[in-house]
Tab-separated table of C-alpha atoms and ligand atoms in Angstrom:
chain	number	residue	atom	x	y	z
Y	1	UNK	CA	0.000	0.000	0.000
Y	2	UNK	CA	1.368	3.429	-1.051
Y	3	UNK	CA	0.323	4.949	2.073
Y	4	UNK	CA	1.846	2.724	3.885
Y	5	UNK	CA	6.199	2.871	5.156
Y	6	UNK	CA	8.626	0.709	5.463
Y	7	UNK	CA	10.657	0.853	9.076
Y	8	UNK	CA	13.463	-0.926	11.335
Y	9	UNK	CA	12.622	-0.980	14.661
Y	10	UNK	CA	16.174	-0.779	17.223
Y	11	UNK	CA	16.282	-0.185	20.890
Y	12	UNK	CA	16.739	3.577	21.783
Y	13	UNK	CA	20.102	2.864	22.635
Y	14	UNK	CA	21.125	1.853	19.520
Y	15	UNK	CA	19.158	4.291	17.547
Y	16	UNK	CA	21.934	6.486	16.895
Y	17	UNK	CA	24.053	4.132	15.408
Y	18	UNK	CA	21.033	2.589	13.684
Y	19	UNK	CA	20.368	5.862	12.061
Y	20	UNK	CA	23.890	6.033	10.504
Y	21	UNK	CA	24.510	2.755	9.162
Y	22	UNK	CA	20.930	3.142	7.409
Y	23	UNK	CA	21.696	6.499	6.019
Y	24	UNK	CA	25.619	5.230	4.957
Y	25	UNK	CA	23.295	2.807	2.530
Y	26	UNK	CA	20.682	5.744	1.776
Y	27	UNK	CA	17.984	3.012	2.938
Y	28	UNK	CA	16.479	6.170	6.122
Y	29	UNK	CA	13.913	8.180	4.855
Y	30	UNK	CA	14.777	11.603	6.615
Y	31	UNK	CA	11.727	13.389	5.150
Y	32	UNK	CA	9.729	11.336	7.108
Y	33	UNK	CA	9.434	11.446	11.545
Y	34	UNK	CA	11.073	8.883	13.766
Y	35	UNK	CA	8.317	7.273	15.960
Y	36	UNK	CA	9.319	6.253	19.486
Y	37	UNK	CA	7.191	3.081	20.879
Y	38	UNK	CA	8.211	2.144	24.594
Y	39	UNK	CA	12.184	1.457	24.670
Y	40	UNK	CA	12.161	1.130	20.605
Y	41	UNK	CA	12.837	3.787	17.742
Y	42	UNK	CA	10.324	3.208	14.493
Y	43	UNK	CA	13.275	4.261	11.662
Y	44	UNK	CA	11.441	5.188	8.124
Y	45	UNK	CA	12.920	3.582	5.259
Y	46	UNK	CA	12.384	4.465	1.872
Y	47	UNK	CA	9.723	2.589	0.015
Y	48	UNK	CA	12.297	0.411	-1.967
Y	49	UNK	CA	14.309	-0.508	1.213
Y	50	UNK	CA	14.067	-4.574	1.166
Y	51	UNK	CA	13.718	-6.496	4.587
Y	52	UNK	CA	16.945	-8.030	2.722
Y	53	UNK	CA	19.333	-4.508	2.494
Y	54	UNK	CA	17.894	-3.550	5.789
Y	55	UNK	CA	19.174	-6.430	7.652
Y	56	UNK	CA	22.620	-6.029	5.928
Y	57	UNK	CA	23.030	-2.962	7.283
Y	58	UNK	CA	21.530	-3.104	10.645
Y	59	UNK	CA	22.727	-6.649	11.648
Y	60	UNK	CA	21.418	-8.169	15.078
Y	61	UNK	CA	20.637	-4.162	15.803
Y	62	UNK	CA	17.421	-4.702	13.293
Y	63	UNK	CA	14.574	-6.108	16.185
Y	64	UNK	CA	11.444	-6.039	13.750
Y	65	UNK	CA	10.969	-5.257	9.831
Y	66	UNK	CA	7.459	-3.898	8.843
Y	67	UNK	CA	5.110	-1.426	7.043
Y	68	UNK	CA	2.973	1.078	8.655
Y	69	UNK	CA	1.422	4.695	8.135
Y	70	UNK	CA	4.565	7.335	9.318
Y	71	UNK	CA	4.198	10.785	8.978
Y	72	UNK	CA	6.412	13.541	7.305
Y	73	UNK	CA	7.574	15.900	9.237
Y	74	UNK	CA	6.108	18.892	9.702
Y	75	UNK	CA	8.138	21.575	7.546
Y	76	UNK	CA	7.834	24.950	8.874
Y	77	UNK	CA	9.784	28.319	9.362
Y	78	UNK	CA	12.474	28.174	11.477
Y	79	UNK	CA	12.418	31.899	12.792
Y	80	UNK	CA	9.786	34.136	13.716
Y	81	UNK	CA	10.794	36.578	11.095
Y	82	UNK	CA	10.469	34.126	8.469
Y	83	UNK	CA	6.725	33.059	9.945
Y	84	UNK	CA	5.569	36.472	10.225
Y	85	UNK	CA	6.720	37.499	6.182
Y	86	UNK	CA	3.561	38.535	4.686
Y	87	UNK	CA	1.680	38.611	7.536
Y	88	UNK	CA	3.714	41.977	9.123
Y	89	UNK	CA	4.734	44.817	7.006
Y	90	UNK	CA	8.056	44.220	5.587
Y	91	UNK	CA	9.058	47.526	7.776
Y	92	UNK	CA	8.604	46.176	10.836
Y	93	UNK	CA	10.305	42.778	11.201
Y	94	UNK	CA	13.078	43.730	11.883
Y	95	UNK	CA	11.204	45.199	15.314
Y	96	UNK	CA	10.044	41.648	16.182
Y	97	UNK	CA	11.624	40.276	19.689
Y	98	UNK	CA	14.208	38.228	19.568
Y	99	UNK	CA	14.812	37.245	23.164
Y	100	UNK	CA	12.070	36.119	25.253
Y	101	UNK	CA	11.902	35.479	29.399
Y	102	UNK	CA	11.255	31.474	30.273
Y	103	UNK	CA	9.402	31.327	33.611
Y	104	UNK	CA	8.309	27.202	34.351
Y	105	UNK	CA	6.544	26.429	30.824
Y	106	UNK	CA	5.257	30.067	30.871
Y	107	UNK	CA	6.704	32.170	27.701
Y	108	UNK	CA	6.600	35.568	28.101
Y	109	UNK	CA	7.157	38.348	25.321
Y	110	UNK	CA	8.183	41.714	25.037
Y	111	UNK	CA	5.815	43.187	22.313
Y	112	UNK	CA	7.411	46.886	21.042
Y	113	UNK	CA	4.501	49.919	20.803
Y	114	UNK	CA	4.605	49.869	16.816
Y	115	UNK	CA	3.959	45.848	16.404
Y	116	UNK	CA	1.240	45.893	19.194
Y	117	UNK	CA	-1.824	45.782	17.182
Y	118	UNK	CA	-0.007	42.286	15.796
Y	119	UNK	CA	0.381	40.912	18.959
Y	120	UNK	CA	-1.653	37.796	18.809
Y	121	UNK	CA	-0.073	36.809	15.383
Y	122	UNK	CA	3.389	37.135	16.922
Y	123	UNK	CA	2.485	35.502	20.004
Y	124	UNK	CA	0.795	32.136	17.194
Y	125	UNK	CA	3.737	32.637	15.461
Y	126	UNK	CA	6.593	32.240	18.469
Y	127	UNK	CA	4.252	29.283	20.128
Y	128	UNK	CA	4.434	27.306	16.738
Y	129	UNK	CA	8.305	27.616	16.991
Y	130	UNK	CA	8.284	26.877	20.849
Y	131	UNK	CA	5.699	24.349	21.303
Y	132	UNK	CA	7.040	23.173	24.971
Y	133	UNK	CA	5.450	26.058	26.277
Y	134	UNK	CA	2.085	25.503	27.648
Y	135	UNK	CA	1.565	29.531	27.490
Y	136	UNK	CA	2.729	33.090	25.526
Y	137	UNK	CA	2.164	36.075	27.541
Y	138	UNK	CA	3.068	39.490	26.632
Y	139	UNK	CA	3.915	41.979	29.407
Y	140	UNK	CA	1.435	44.746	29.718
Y	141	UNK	CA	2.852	47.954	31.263
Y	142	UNK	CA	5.859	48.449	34.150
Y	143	UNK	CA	6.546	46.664	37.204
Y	144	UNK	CA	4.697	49.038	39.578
Y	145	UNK	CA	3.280	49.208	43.336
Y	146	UNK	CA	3.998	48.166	47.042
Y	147	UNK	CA	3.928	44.253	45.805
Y	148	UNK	CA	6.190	45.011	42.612
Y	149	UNK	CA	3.986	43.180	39.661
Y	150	UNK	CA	2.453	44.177	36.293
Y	151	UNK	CA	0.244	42.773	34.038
Y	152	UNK	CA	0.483	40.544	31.246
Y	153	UNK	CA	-2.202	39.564	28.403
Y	154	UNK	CA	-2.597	35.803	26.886
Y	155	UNK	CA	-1.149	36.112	23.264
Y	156	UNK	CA	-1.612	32.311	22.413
Y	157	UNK	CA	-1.787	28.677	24.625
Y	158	UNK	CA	-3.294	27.858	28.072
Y	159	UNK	CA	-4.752	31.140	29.880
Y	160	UNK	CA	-2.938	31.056	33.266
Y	161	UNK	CA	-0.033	32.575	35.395
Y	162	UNK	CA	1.193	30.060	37.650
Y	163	UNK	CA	3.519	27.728	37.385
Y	164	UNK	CA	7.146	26.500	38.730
Y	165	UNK	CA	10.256	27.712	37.836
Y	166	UNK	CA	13.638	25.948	37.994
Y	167	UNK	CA	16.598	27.233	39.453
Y	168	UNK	CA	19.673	25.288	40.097
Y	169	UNK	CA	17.374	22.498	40.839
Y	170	UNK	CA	15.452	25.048	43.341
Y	171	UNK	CA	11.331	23.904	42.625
Y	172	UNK	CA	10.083	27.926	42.638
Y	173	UNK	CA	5.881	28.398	42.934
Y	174	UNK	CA	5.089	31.294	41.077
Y	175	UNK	CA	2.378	33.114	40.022
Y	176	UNK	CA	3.383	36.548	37.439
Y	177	UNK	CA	-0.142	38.131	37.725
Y	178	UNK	CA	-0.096	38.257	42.137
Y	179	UNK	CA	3.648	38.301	43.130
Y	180	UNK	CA	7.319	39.394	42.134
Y	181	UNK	CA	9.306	36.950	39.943
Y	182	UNK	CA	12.426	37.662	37.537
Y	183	UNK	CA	14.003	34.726	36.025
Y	184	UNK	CA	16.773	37.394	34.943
Y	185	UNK	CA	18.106	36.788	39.101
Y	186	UNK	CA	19.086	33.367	38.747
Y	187	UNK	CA	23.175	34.254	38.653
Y	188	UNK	CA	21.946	36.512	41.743
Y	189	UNK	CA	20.145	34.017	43.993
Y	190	UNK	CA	22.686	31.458	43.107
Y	191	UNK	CA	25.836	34.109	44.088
Y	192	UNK	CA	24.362	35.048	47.537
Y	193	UNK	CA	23.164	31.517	48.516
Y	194	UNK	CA	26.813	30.380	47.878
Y	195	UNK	CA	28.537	33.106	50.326
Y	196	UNK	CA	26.388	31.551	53.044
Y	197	UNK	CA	27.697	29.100	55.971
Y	198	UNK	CA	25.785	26.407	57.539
Y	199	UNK	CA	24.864	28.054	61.314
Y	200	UNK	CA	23.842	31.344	59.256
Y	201	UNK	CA	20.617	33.284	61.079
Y	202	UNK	CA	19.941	35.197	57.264
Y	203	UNK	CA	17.240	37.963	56.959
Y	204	UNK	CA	15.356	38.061	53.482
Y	205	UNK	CA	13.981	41.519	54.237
Y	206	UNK	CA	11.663	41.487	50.665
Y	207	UNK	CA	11.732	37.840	49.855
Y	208	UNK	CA	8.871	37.831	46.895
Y	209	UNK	CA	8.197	34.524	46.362
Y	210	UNK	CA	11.302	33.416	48.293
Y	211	UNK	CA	14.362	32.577	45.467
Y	212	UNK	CA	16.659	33.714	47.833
Y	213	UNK	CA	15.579	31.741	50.682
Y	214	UNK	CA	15.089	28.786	49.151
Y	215	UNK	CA	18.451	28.723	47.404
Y	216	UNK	CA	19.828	28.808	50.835
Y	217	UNK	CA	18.152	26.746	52.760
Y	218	UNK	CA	18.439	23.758	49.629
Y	219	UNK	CA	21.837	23.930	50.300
Y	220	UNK	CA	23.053	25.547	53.777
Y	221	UNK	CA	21.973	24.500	57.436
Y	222	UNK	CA	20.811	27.888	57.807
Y	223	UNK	CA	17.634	29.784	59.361
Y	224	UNK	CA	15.889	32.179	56.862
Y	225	UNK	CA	13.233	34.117	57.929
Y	226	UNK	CA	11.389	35.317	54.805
Y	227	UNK	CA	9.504	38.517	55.158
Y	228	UNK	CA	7.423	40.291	52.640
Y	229	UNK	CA	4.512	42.455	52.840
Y	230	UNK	CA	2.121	40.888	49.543
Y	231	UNK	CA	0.688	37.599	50.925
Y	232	UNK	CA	0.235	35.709	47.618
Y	233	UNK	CA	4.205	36.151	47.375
Y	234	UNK	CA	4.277	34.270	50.983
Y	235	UNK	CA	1.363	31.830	50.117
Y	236	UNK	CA	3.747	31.011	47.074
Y	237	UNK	CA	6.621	30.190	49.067
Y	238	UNK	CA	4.631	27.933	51.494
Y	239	UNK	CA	4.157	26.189	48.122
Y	240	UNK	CA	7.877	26.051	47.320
Y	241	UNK	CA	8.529	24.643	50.778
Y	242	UNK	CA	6.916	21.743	50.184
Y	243	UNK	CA	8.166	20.867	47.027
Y	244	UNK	CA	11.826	20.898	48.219
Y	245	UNK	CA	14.192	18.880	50.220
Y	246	UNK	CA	15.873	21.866	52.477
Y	247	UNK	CA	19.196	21.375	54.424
Y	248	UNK	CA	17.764	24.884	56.493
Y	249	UNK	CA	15.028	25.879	57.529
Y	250	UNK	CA	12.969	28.821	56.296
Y	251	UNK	CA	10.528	31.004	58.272
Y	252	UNK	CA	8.057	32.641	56.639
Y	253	UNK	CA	6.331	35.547	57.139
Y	254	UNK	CA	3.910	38.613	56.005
Y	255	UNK	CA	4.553	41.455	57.266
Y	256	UNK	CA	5.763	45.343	56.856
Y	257	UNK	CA	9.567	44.724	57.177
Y	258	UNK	CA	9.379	48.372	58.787
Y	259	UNK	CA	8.012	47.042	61.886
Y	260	UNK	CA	8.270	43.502	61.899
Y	261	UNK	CA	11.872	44.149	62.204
Y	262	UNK	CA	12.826	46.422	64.546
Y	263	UNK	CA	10.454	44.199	66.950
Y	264	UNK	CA	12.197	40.992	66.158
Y	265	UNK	CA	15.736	41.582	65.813
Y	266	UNK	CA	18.550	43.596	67.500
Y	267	UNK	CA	21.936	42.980	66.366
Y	268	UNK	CA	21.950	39.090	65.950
Y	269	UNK	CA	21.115	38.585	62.318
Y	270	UNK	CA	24.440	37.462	60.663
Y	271	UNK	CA	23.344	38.272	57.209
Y	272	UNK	CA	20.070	40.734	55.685
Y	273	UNK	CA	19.401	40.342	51.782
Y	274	UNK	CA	17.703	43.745	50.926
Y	275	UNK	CA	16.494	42.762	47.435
Y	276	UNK	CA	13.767	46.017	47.018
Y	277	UNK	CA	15.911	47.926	44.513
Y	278	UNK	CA	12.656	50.534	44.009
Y	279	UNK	CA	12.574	50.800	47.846
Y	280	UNK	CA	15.419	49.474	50.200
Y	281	UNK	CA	17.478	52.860	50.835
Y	282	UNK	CA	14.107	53.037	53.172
Y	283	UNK	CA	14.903	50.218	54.961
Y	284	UNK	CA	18.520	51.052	56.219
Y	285	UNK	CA	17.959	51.762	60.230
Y	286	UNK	CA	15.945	48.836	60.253
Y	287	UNK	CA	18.470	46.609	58.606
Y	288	UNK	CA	21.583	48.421	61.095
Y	289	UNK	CA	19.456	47.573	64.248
Y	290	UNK	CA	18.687	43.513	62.796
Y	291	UNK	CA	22.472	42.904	61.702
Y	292	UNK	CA	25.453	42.350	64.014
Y	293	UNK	CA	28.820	44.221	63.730
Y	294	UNK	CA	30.587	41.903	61.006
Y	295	UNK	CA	27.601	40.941	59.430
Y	296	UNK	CA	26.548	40.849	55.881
Y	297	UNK	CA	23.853	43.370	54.174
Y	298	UNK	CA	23.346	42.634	50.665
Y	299	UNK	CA	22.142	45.837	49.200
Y	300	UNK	CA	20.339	46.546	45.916
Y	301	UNK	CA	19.306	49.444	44.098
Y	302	UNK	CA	18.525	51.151	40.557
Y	303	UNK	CA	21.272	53.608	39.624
Y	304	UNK	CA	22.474	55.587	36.435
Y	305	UNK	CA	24.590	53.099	34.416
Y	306	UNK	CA	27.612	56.055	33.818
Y	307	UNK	CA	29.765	55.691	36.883
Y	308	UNK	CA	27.585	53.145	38.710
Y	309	UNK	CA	29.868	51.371	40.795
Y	310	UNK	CA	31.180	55.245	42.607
Y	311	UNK	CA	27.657	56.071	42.873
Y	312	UNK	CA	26.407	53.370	44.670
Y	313	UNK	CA	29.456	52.755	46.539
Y	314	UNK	CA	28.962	56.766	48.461
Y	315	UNK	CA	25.584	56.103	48.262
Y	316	UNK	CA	25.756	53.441	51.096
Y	317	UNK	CA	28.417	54.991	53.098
Y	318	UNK	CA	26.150	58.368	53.220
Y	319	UNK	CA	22.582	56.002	53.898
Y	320	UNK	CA	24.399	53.881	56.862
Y	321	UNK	CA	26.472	56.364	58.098
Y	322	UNK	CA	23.427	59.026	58.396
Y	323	UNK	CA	22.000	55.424	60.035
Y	324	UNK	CA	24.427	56.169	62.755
Y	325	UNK	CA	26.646	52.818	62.060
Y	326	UNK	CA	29.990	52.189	60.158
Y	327	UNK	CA	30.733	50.533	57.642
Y	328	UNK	CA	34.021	47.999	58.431
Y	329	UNK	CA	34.377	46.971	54.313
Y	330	UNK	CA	32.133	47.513	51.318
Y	331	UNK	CA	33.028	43.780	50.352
Y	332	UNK	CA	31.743	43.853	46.553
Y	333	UNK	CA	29.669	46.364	44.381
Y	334	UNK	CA	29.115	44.711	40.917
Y	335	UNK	CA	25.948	44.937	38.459
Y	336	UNK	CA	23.402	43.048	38.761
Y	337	UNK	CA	21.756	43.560	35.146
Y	338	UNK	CA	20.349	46.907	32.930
Y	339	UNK	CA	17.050	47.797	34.688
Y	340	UNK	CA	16.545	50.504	31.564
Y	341	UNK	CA	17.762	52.571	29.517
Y	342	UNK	CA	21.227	54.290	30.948
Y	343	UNK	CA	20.168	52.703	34.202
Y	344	UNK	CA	21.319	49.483	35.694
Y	345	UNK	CA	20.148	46.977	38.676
Y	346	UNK	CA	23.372	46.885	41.335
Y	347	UNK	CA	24.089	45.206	44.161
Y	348	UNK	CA	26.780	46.105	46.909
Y	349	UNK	CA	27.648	43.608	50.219
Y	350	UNK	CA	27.913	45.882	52.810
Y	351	UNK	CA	30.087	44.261	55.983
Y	352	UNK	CA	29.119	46.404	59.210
Y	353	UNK	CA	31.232	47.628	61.914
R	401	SAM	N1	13.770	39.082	46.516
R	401	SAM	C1	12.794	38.851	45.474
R	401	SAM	C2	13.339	37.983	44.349
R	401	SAM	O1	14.544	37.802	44.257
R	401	SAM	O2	12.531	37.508	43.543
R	401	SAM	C3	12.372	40.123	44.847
R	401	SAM	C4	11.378	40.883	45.536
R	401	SAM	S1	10.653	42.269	44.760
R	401	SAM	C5	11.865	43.118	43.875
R	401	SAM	C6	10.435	43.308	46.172
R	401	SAM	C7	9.470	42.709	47.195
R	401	SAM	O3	9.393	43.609	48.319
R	401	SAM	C8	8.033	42.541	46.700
R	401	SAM	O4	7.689	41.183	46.754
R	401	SAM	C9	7.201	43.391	47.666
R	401	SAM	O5	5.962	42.807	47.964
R	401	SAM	C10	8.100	43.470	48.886
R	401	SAM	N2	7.884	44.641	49.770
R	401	SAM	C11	7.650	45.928	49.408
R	401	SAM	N3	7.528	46.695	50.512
R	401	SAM	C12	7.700	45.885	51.594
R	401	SAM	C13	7.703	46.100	52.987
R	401	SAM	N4	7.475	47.309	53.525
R	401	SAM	N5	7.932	45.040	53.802
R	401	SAM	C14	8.145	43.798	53.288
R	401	SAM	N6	8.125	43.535	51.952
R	401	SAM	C15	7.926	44.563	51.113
């Protein structure tokens, strides 16, 4: 029957092999998709491949020899410009986004002003190239408020905006449209966690949905307590906590890091992560009254990119000395990554005398 292929079947693990001794005898059919059945691999022959030829080739490798309906592949652009030809004016490809943020299985776009009435085609158009996603969102407007979120619209996929993220093997709960989450932090979570020593009492003054925290505790025997004011951030880090085998332990907590505090702490927290870049140069006698002298404050803030390292480094000698502490050694100030234009995300570790 004409509809019909011819195949090999081989074990996966020899599939790779299998592949090239059929192809060194042109007997594969490459046009044609590679079905995988349990531990096997369904090879396509071409329709003149005998069971004869085949069995030269493959040896004991061949396991069965048989016909059966096999699909082409599916043939397809392989960029979005290329998808979006004749759909977009020719003007404004070259506007289309080429890098995209991957939160869980949750794709999420950065659609520029002028393409915005095509939003939906480009969203159709990325999906069909990145089919793993279960969801394309487009960000709607700036991260804004007390809680630090913005909105996003559905441009294609399953309408939702939770899901878990993966960092370093760190199971994340989060959910875009109700709490703070940037992928973009990994490096950041992953360079604090790793300064930390098991016996650590750490303060994550604005934990969000807990990165931070979580990357500690996974791998120190440390106490975090987690503090942040939005409780869908904390109700997502409950979440995480169960879905993670912690060396530490975290501590959890919703509150106004303004008073909780000053009424829980007083000079015995060995280490304060003040990741509130929008807000933490409000938090600095608060953070001088939780850490003891020699401890770690990990500082963040936006600041102009010309000259940023200078202009962050007086900025927290003049915020903790007006505090009425001293600072013993500004340990690092690096950046962190561009926050906009001529403007950049930075981070200094502060040690306190
Ligand atoms: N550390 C988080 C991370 O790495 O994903 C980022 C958190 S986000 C930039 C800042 C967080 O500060 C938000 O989750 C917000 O709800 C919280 N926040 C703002 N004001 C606060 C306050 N007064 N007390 C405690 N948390 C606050």
């Amino acid at each position: 029957m004409t509809d019909e292929t011819p195949y090999a079947r081989v074990a996966v693990k020899n599939g790779e092999l299998a592949k090239r001794l059929l192809q060194r005898q042109h007997l594969l059919d490459t046009k044609r998709r590679i079905l995988h059945e349990s531990d096997t691999l369904l090879l396509p022959l071409h329709q003149d491949a005998s069971l004869e030829e085949v069995t030269q080739a493959l040896g004991n490798l061949l396991l069965e020899y048989g016909r059966r309906e096999i699909p082409v592949k599916r043939r397809g652009p392989s960029t979005i410009e290329e998808a979006l030809t004749g759909v977009l004016p020719r003007h404004l490809l070259h506007l289309l986004p080429r890098a995209y943020d991957a939160v869980g299985n949750i794709a999420i776009l950065e659609i520029p002003r002028e393409l915005y009435e095509y939003r939906f085609e480009i969203g159709r158009a990325f999906h069909s190239l990145h089919p793993n996603f279960s969801t394309v969102l487009c960000k709607r407007g700036a991260i804004s408020g007390i809680t630090r979120t913005r909105d996003y619209e559905l441009l294609s996929g399953v309408r939702k905006t939770k899901t878990v993220h993966t960092e370093y093997g760190c199971r994340i709960a989060v959910d875009l449209a109700v709490a703070y989450f940037s992928p973009r932090l990994l490096e950041e979570h992953h360079r604090v966690a790793a300064q930390v020593e098991d016996g650590e009492s750490v303060l994550d003054m604005f934990t969000g949905v807990g990165p931070f925290a979580l990357h500690i505790a996974r791998n120190h025997q440390a106490t975090v307590t987690a503090i942040d004011i939005n409780p869908h951030a904390i109700a997502l880090l409950r979440e995480s906590l169960e879905m993670n085998r912690l060396r530490g332990t975290v501590i959890p907590v919703v509150a106004d890091a303004h008073q909780y505090v000053p009424a829980n702490f007083d000079h015995n927290v060995d280490r304060v992560i003040m990741n509130h870049p929008s807000g933490a140069s409000q938090f600095i006698a608060e953070v001088c009254l939780a850490v003891r002298g020699g401890g770690i404050i990990h500082y963040y803030d936006f600041v102009p990119s010309a000259d940023a390292k200078n202009r962050l480094r007086e900025k927290v000698l003049h915020l903790i000395n007006n505090a009425g502490y001293e600072v013993a050694k500004i340990c690092t100030v690096q950046r962190v990554r561009d926050s906009a234009p001529y403007e950049v995300q930075m981070v200094a570790d502060i040690m306190i005398g």
